[in-house]
C-alpha cells in the first residue's frame, strides 16, 4: 500500500512539472511564445477564413493545403469577380485575403505607399514605424534606399507579419498573329498595353473591323482617372487619357507619345518642366460615336488635373491621392528668360535647351492661353511642377493612369455636387460607369484626352472608338477605328475564345497555359518578368489575426513558395514583398513548419 502511495505521489510531481511547461514566456520582442514540442497545447486546428476570387482558385487551393498541414482549418471564401471580392474585403469578412499588386509606375515608392502607409489609398495598416521607413526611402537615391527598403521588409514581413508573400509573376499576353501585326503588339514591364499602336495584318480593316480584347471585370470602378486604381480600369483609363510622360517598355521615363514634347528637371530636383504639344483635342461621344469636341488639351487642363489628383478632398472616394501628395504647385510658365536662367539637374545644359531638343521649331514665345499655342510658329505652352521635397520619383507617378489629363471645363460642369455631402443615390459624378452603361441611366459625358473614348457598354462588352483629334498625321495617331472589350471572367473560357477567333488578344495569360498557346500555330506568346506580386494580406481590424502576431507568423511560415513555382512549371519567382521585382533587399521567406507550429502554439496558449 505504501509503495502505491509513493507511486501516486511521484505521478503528481511529474504532472505538476509537465503542466508548468504550458506557462507562457516572453521572447526578446516581448511577444508570447510557447515551446513547439509542448504536448499539452491544444491540438485542435485553428479556424481561418481565406478570401479570394474564382480566377485565383488554384492559388487559393495551394494556400489552403499548406495551412492545413500546419494546424489550420481553412474556410475558403471564393468570390466570382473583383467587385464582390472587394465588397467582402471592405466589410472585413476575411482573416487573410489573397491580394496582388503590380507596380505599374516602375518605382519602389509606388510599390509600398498606397498599400502600407497610414491613410494610403488601399492601406488597412496604421504603423508609425512602417510610415517612417516609407517616407525615408522616398527621398533617397537608389544607392541609399536599398538599405531602407530592407529595413522596411524586415518590419513588414518578418517582425510584424502584415503580409505573407506568395510569388512574383511573369507578365504575359497572347495574340492571334493572323489578325494582328506582331511588331505592333508591345509588352511592357509596367505600362499597360498601348492601343494606338496596334495594327491589323490587313491594314484595310483598320476602319471597318473591330479589334476585340478581353477583360474579367464588367463593372468599372470609375472612368475618372483619380477614382480608381485596379484591374477593372487601369488599361482602360491609360488609353482614355494622355499623360505628361510615359514609361518605356523597360520602365524608363519618356516624353514619347505623351502630352509633352520634352521634359526637364532643374537643379535641386524640386522643379520639373514640360513643353506641351498642340495636336490633341478632347474627344466626346455623340449618338454613340466619337467626335472631336473642338476643345484643345492644354496647360489649364494639366494644372486642374494634377491639382485635383493631389487633393484628397477633390472628389468623394479618391483612390489615388497618395501617389501625388509630393506635388506642391503646378503652373504655366510665360517668362522665356526664366528657362534660360535654369540649369538641368547634374548638367550645364539650360532647361530651355533641354525642352527644345529635337523640336522642328524652337521656342519663340510662351503663351498662357492654350488657344494661342501654335507649335509650327514656335508658340508653346510650358508647365512647371514643383514638389514638396526633392523627389525624382514624381515622374513615375505622372506616367500613371491617375495622372491622366481631364477637361477642366467638362469635369467642373459635371461635378456640381458638394463633396462633403455627396449622395451616392442622387449625385452622378464624372466618370460614373452607369453613364456609359446601356439602359435608362445612359448619358455619356466623357471628354477624353487619350487615343480612345468609351462609347457604351453592357454586361458583355464595351465599345471604344478612336479619338478623331489625337495627334493626327503623327506616328502616334491610333490605327484601328473601333476596339471592343469582351467581359469573360473565366481564364479557360478566355483562352478558348482566343483560339476560336472570338477575341484577338488575351492580356494576362496564366503561366499554366503557356504550353497550350505555344502549341497553337496561329497564336504568339509574349512574356516578360513583371512587377506583379501576389501575397496574403491579413485583416488588421476585426479578427484574431489583427491582434496576434503569433497567429500571423504561423501563416507566414506555412507558406512554401517553391510549391507555387513547381505548380507553374518554373514560371513564377520568389518574392519577399511588393518591392521584390524592383529592389533586391537580399531577404527571403523560407517555409518553416517548426516555426509555424511554435507560433501557432503561442497563439493558442495566449487565448
PDB file of N, CA, C and O in Angstrom, residues 372-423:
ATOM      1  N   UNK A 372      -3.834  79.984 -77.967  1.00  0.00           N
ATOM      2  CA  UNK A 372      -2.794  80.749 -78.663  1.00  0.00           C
ATOM      3  C   UNK A 372      -1.581  79.905 -79.029  1.00  0.00           C
ATOM      4  O   UNK A 372      -0.685  80.377 -79.746  1.00  0.00           O
ATOM      5  N   UNK A 373      -1.542  78.662 -78.526  1.00  0.00           N
ATOM      6  CA  UNK A 373      -0.392  77.814 -78.822  1.00  0.00           C
ATOM      7  C   UNK A 373      -0.394  77.421 -80.297  1.00  0.00           C
ATOM      8  O   UNK A 373      -1.430  77.066 -80.864  1.00  0.00           O
ATOM      9  N   UNK A 374       0.771  77.475 -80.891  1.00  0.00           N
ATOM     10  CA  UNK A 374       0.945  77.069 -82.290  1.00  0.00           C
ATOM     11  C   UNK A 374       2.395  76.624 -82.446  1.00  0.00           C
ATOM     12  O   UNK A 374       3.280  77.423 -82.692  1.00  0.00           O
ATOM     13  N   UNK A 375       2.601  75.317 -82.301  1.00  0.00           N
ATOM     14  CA  UNK A 375       3.970  74.795 -82.300  1.00  0.00           C
ATOM     15  C   UNK A 375       4.705  75.078 -83.600  1.00  0.00           C
ATOM     16  O   UNK A 375       5.925  75.300 -83.597  1.00  0.00           O
ATOM     17  N   UNK A 376       3.993  75.107 -84.715  1.00  0.00           N
ATOM     18  CA  UNK A 376       4.635  75.346 -86.011  1.00  0.00           C
ATOM     19  C   UNK A 376       5.174  76.764 -86.100  1.00  0.00           C
ATOM     20  O   UNK A 376       6.083  77.037 -86.900  1.00  0.00           O
ATOM     21  N   UNK A 377       4.617  77.674 -85.302  1.00  0.00           N
ATOM     22  CA  UNK A 377       5.089  79.064 -85.276  1.00  0.00           C
ATOM     23  C   UNK A 377       6.007  79.330 -84.087  1.00  0.00           C
ATOM     24  O   UNK A 377       6.407  80.477 -83.857  1.00  0.00           O
ATOM     25  N   UNK A 378       6.328  78.290 -83.326  1.00  0.00           N
ATOM     26  CA  UNK A 378       7.218  78.459 -82.181  1.00  0.00           C
ATOM     27  C   UNK A 378       6.526  78.938 -80.924  1.00  0.00           C
ATOM     28  O   UNK A 378       7.198  79.326 -79.958  1.00  0.00           O
ATOM     29  N   UNK A 379       5.187  78.913 -80.906  1.00  0.00           N
ATOM     30  CA  UNK A 379       4.425  79.355 -79.738  1.00  0.00           C
ATOM     31  C   UNK A 379       4.016  78.128 -78.923  1.00  0.00           C
ATOM     32  O   UNK A 379       3.229  77.307 -79.397  1.00  0.00           O
ATOM     33  N   UNK A 380       4.556  78.005 -77.734  1.00  0.00           N
ATOM     34  CA  UNK A 380       4.368  76.812 -76.920  1.00  0.00           C
ATOM     35  C   UNK A 380       3.804  77.151 -75.545  1.00  0.00           C
ATOM     36  O   UNK A 380       3.911  78.290 -75.075  1.00  0.00           O
ATOM     37  N   UNK A 381       3.254  76.124 -74.927  1.00  0.00           N
ATOM     38  CA  UNK A 381       2.906  76.204 -73.517  1.00  0.00           C
ATOM     39  C   UNK A 381       3.900  75.358 -72.737  1.00  0.00           C
ATOM     40  O   UNK A 381       4.234  74.226 -73.144  1.00  0.00           O
ATOM     41  N   UNK A 382       4.369  75.883 -71.609  1.00  0.00           N
ATOM     42  CA  UNK A 382       5.267  75.157 -70.712  1.00  0.00           C
ATOM     43  C   UNK A 382       4.651  75.124 -69.329  1.00  0.00           C
ATOM     44  O   UNK A 382       4.205  76.153 -68.811  1.00  0.00           O
ATOM     45  N   UNK A 383       4.610  73.939 -68.740  1.00  0.00           N
ATOM     46  CA  UNK A 383       4.082  73.746 -67.392  1.00  0.00           C
ATOM     47  C   UNK A 383       5.232  73.451 -66.446  1.00  0.00           C
ATOM     48  O   UNK A 383       6.129  72.652 -66.762  1.00  0.00           O
ATOM     49  N   UNK A 384       5.190  74.109 -65.295  1.00  0.00           N
ATOM     50  CA  UNK A 384       6.185  73.879 -64.245  1.00  0.00           C
ATOM     51  C   UNK A 384       5.508  73.205 -63.057  1.00  0.00           C
ATOM     52  O   UNK A 384       4.498  73.691 -62.540  1.00  0.00           O
ATOM     53  N   UNK A 385       6.072  72.088 -62.629  1.00  0.00           N
ATOM     54  CA  UNK A 385       5.579  71.380 -61.449  1.00  0.00           C
ATOM     55  C   UNK A 385       6.665  71.430 -60.373  1.00  0.00           C
ATOM     56  O   UNK A 385       7.829  71.119 -60.648  1.00  0.00           O
ATOM     57  N   UNK A 386       6.278  71.827 -59.166  1.00  0.00           N
ATOM     58  CA  UNK A 386       7.207  71.898 -58.036  1.00  0.00           C
ATOM     59  C   UNK A 386       6.796  70.872 -56.991  1.00  0.00           C
ATOM     60  O   UNK A 386       5.609  70.745 -56.668  1.00  0.00           O
ATOM     61  N   UNK A 387       7.780  70.136 -56.475  1.00  0.00           N
ATOM     62  CA  UNK A 387       7.494  69.134 -55.452  1.00  0.00           C
ATOM     63  C   UNK A 387       7.797  69.682 -54.059  1.00  0.00           C
ATOM     64  O   UNK A 387       8.562  70.639 -53.900  1.00  0.00           O
ATOM     65  N   UNK A 388       7.208  69.057 -53.058  1.00  0.00           N
ATOM     66  CA  UNK A 388       7.383  69.494 -51.670  1.00  0.00           C
ATOM     67  C   UNK A 388       8.803  69.260 -51.177  1.00  0.00           C
ATOM     68  O   UNK A 388       9.316  70.003 -50.348  1.00  0.00           O
ATOM     69  N   UNK A 389       9.432  68.216 -51.680  1.00  0.00           N
ATOM     70  CA  UNK A 389      10.825  67.888 -51.372  1.00  0.00           C
ATOM     71  C   UNK A 389      11.470  67.395 -52.659  1.00  0.00           C
ATOM     72  O   UNK A 389      10.767  67.076 -53.630  1.00  0.00           O
ATOM     73  N   UNK A 390      12.798  67.317 -52.714  1.00  0.00           N
ATOM     74  CA  UNK A 390      13.422  66.710 -53.899  1.00  0.00           C
ATOM     75  C   UNK A 390      12.881  65.285 -54.085  1.00  0.00           C
ATOM     76  O   UNK A 390      13.025  64.442 -53.204  1.00  0.00           O
ATOM     77  N   UNK A 391      12.265  65.035 -55.241  1.00  0.00           N
ATOM     78  CA  UNK A 391      11.558  63.767 -55.393  1.00  0.00           C
ATOM     79  C   UNK A 391      11.458  63.377 -56.866  1.00  0.00           C
ATOM     80  O   UNK A 391      10.402  63.482 -57.491  1.00  0.00           O
ATOM     81  N   UNK A 392      12.571  62.878 -57.450  1.00  0.00           N
ATOM     82  CA  UNK A 392      12.540  62.495 -58.864  1.00  0.00           C
ATOM     83  C   UNK A 392      11.516  61.413 -59.190  1.00  0.00           C
ATOM     84  O   UNK A 392      11.103  61.286 -60.346  1.00  0.00           O
ATOM     85  N   UNK A 393      11.097  60.614 -58.184  1.00  0.00           N
ATOM     86  CA  UNK A 393      10.111  59.575 -58.453  1.00  0.00           C
ATOM     87  C   UNK A 393       8.754  60.166 -58.857  1.00  0.00           C
ATOM     88  O   UNK A 393       7.866  59.425 -59.302  1.00  0.00           O
ATOM     89  N   UNK A 394       8.596  61.492 -58.729  1.00  0.00           N
ATOM     90  CA  UNK A 394       7.336  62.115 -59.131  1.00  0.00           C
ATOM     91  C   UNK A 394       7.060  61.849 -60.612  1.00  0.00           C
ATOM     92  O   UNK A 394       5.895  61.731 -61.025  1.00  0.00           O
ATOM     93  N   UNK A 395       8.101  61.727 -61.428  1.00  0.00           N
ATOM     94  CA  UNK A 395       7.899  61.484 -62.859  1.00  0.00           C
ATOM     95  C   UNK A 395       7.245  60.134 -63.105  1.00  0.00           C
ATOM     96  O   UNK A 395       6.416  59.990 -64.002  1.00  0.00           O
ATOM     97  N   UNK A 396       7.609  59.130 -62.311  1.00  0.00           N
ATOM     98  CA  UNK A 396       6.957  57.821 -62.443  1.00  0.00           C
ATOM     99  C   UNK A 396       5.472  57.926 -62.148  1.00  0.00           C
ATOM    100  O   UNK A 396       4.643  57.296 -62.817  1.00  0.00           O
ATOM    101  N   UNK A 397       5.121  58.724 -61.152  1.00  0.00           N
ATOM    102  CA  UNK A 397       3.710  58.885 -60.812  1.00  0.00           C
ATOM    103  C   UNK A 397       2.950  59.660 -61.889  1.00  0.00           C
ATOM    104  O   UNK A 397       1.764  59.433 -62.115  1.00  0.00           O
ATOM    105  N   UNK A 398       3.643  60.563 -62.572  1.00  0.00           N
ATOM    106  CA  UNK A 398       2.998  61.309 -63.653  1.00  0.00           C
ATOM    107  C   UNK A 398       2.755  60.431 -64.872  1.00  0.00           C
ATOM    108  O   UNK A 398       1.972  60.784 -65.749  1.00  0.00           O
ATOM    109  N   UNK A 399       3.427  59.273 -64.922  1.00  0.00           N
ATOM    110  CA  UNK A 399       3.183  58.312 -66.010  1.00  0.00           C
ATOM    111  C   UNK A 399       2.041  57.364 -65.677  1.00  0.00           C
ATOM    112  O   UNK A 399       1.625  56.572 -66.533  1.00  0.00           O
ATOM    113  N   UNK A 400       1.520  57.435 -64.455  1.00  0.00           N
ATOM    114  CA  UNK A 400       0.442  56.546 -64.013  1.00  0.00           C
ATOM    115  C   UNK A 400      -0.895  57.017 -64.555  1.00  0.00           C
ATOM    116  O   UNK A 400      -1.103  58.220 -64.782  1.00  0.00           O
ATOM    117  N   UNK A 401      -1.835  56.078 -64.731  1.00  0.00           N
ATOM    118  CA  UNK A 401      -3.138  56.453 -65.300  1.00  0.00           C
ATOM    119  C   UNK A 401      -3.862  57.506 -64.470  1.00  0.00           C
ATOM    120  O   UNK A 401      -4.656  58.279 -65.011  1.00  0.00           O
ATOM    121  N   UNK A 402      -3.597  57.565 -63.164  1.00  0.00           N
ATOM    122  CA  UNK A 402      -4.273  58.546 -62.309  1.00  0.00           C
ATOM    123  C   UNK A 402      -3.829  59.969 -62.602  1.00  0.00           C
ATOM    124  O   UNK A 402      -4.485  60.931 -62.162  1.00  0.00           O
ATOM    125  N   UNK A 403      -2.730  60.144 -63.326  1.00  0.00           N
ATOM    126  CA  UNK A 403      -2.276  61.475 -63.738  1.00  0.00           C
ATOM    127  C   UNK A 403      -2.765  61.817 -65.144  1.00  0.00           C
ATOM    128  O   UNK A 403      -2.270  62.762 -65.768  1.00  0.00           O
ATOM    129  N   UNK A 404      -3.747  61.056 -65.626  1.00  0.00           N
ATOM    130  CA  UNK A 404      -4.345  61.352 -66.925  1.00  0.00           C
ATOM    131  C   UNK A 404      -4.985  62.734 -66.928  1.00  0.00           C
ATOM    132  O   UNK A 404      -5.565  63.178 -65.930  1.00  0.00           O
ATOM    133  N   UNK A 405      -4.896  63.419 -68.065  1.00  0.00           N
ATOM    134  CA  UNK A 405      -5.381  64.800 -68.168  1.00  0.00           C
ATOM    135  C   UNK A 405      -6.853  64.825 -68.572  1.00  0.00           C
ATOM    136  O   UNK A 405      -7.235  64.302 -69.622  1.00  0.00           O
ATOM    137  N   UNK A 406      -7.664  65.405 -67.704  1.00  0.00           N
ATOM    138  CA  UNK A 406      -9.101  65.551 -67.962  1.00  0.00           C
ATOM    139  C   UNK A 406      -9.403  66.991 -68.362  1.00  0.00           C
ATOM    140  O   UNK A 406      -8.592  67.890 -68.166  1.00  0.00           O
ATOM    141  N   UNK A 407     -10.575  67.189 -68.899  1.00  0.00           N
ATOM    142  CA  UNK A 407     -11.014  68.528 -69.309  1.00  0.00           C
ATOM    143  C   UNK A 407     -11.519  69.300 -68.094  1.00  0.00           C
ATOM    144  O   UNK A 407     -12.482  68.889 -67.455  1.00  0.00           O
ATOM    145  N   UNK A 408     -10.857  70.397 -67.780  1.00  0.00           N
ATOM    146  CA  UNK A 408     -11.309  71.215 -66.661  1.00  0.00           C
ATOM    147  C   UNK A 408     -12.751  71.685 -66.875  1.00  0.00           C
ATOM    148  O   UNK A 408     -13.592  71.582 -65.973  1.00  0.00           O
ATOM    149  N   UNK A 409     -13.035  72.136 -68.077  1.00  0.00           N
ATOM    150  CA  UNK A 409     -14.370  72.652 -68.386  1.00  0.00           C
ATOM    151  C   UNK A 409     -15.433  71.577 -68.200  1.00  0.00           C
ATOM    152  O   UNK A 409     -16.474  71.818 -67.555  1.00  0.00           O
ATOM    153  N   UNK A 410     -15.198  70.379 -68.703  1.00  0.00           N
ATOM    154  CA  UNK A 410     -16.210  69.331 -68.653  1.00  0.00           C
ATOM    155  C   UNK A 410     -16.380  68.763 -67.244  1.00  0.00           C
ATOM    156  O   UNK A 410     -17.503  68.556 -66.782  1.00  0.00           O
ATOM    157  N   UNK A 411     -15.281  68.483 -66.560  1.00  0.00           N
ATOM    158  CA  UNK A 411     -15.378  67.906 -65.219  1.00  0.00           C
ATOM    159  C   UNK A 411     -16.063  68.874 -64.261  1.00  0.00           C
ATOM    160  O   UNK A 411     -16.905  68.463 -63.450  1.00  0.00           O
ATOM    161  N   UNK A 412     -15.744  70.143 -64.354  1.00  0.00           N
ATOM    162  CA  UNK A 412     -16.404  71.127 -63.476  1.00  0.00           C
ATOM    163  C   UNK A 412     -17.888  71.253 -63.813  1.00  0.00           C
ATOM    164  O   UNK A 412     -18.708  71.501 -62.919  1.00  0.00           O
ATOM    165  N   UNK A 413     -18.233  71.056 -65.078  1.00  0.00           N
ATOM    166  CA  UNK A 413     -19.646  71.129 -65.470  1.00  0.00           C
ATOM    167  C   UNK A 413     -20.436  69.931 -64.943  1.00  0.00           C
ATOM    168  O   UNK A 413     -21.628  70.068 -64.624  1.00  0.00           O
ATOM    169  N   UNK A 414     -19.794  68.789 -64.810  1.00  0.00           N
ATOM    170  CA  UNK A 414     -20.479  67.581 -64.343  1.00  0.00           C
ATOM    171  C   UNK A 414     -20.468  67.481 -62.824  1.00  0.00           C
ATOM    172  O   UNK A 414     -21.486  67.180 -62.192  1.00  0.00           O
ATOM    173  N   UNK A 415     -19.321  67.740 -62.213  1.00  0.00           N
ATOM    174  CA  UNK A 415     -19.188  67.578 -60.758  1.00  0.00           C
ATOM    175  C   UNK A 415     -19.642  68.827 -60.014  1.00  0.00           C
ATOM    176  O   UNK A 415     -18.848  69.568 -59.425  1.00  0.00           O
ATOM    177  N   UNK A 416     -20.942  69.056 -60.030  1.00  0.00           N
ATOM    178  CA  UNK A 416     -21.512  70.229 -59.350  1.00  0.00           C
ATOM    179  C   UNK A 416     -21.955  69.915 -57.924  1.00  0.00           C
ATOM    180  O   UNK A 416     -22.436  70.795 -57.220  1.00  0.00           O
ATOM    181  N   UNK A 417     -21.805  68.679 -57.486  1.00  0.00           N
ATOM    182  CA  UNK A 417     -22.222  68.271 -56.148  1.00  0.00           C
ATOM    183  C   UNK A 417     -21.254  68.818 -55.088  1.00  0.00           C
ATOM    184  O   UNK A 417     -20.134  69.227 -55.383  1.00  0.00           O
ATOM    185  N   UNK A 418     -21.701  68.791 -53.840  1.00  0.00           N
ATOM    186  CA  UNK A 418     -20.858  69.143 -52.706  1.00  0.00           C
ATOM    187  C   UNK A 418     -20.129  67.870 -52.246  1.00  0.00           C
ATOM    188  O   UNK A 418     -20.783  66.888 -51.892  1.00  0.00           O
ATOM    189  N   UNK A 419     -18.815  67.897 -52.268  1.00  0.00           N
ATOM    190  CA  UNK A 419     -18.041  66.686 -51.969  1.00  0.00           C
ATOM    191  C   UNK A 419     -18.356  66.149 -50.577  1.00  0.00           C
ATOM    192  O   UNK A 419     -18.544  64.938 -50.389  1.00  0.00           O
ATOM    193  N   UNK A 420     -18.423  67.032 -49.592  1.00  0.00           N
ATOM    194  CA  UNK A 420     -18.653  66.585 -48.217  1.00  0.00           C
ATOM    195  C   UNK A 420     -20.012  65.928 -48.041  1.00  0.00           C
ATOM    196  O   UNK A 420     -20.192  65.050 -47.195  1.00  0.00           O
ATOM    197  N   UNK A 421     -20.979  66.366 -48.831  1.00  0.00           N
ATOM    198  CA  UNK A 421     -22.344  65.840 -48.694  1.00  0.00           C
ATOM    199  C   UNK A 421     -22.754  64.989 -49.893  1.00  0.00           C
ATOM    200  O   UNK A 421     -23.937  64.876 -50.204  1.00  0.00           O
ATOM    201  N   UNK A 422     -21.770  64.392 -50.540  1.00  0.00           N
ATOM    202  CA  UNK A 422     -22.046  63.586 -51.734  1.00  0.00           C
ATOM    203  C   UNK A 422     -23.027  62.462 -51.400  1.00  0.00           C
ATOM    204  O   UNK A 422     -22.850  61.717 -50.430  1.00  0.00           O
ATOM    205  N   UNK A 423     -24.062  62.350 -52.220  1.00  0.00           N
ATOM    206  CA  UNK A 423     -25.095  61.328 -52.038  1.00  0.00           C
ATOM    207  C   UNK A 423     -24.992  60.328 -53.182  1.00  0.00           C
ATOM    208  O   UNK A 423     -25.300  60.635 -54.328  1.00  0.00           O
TER     209      UNK A 423
END
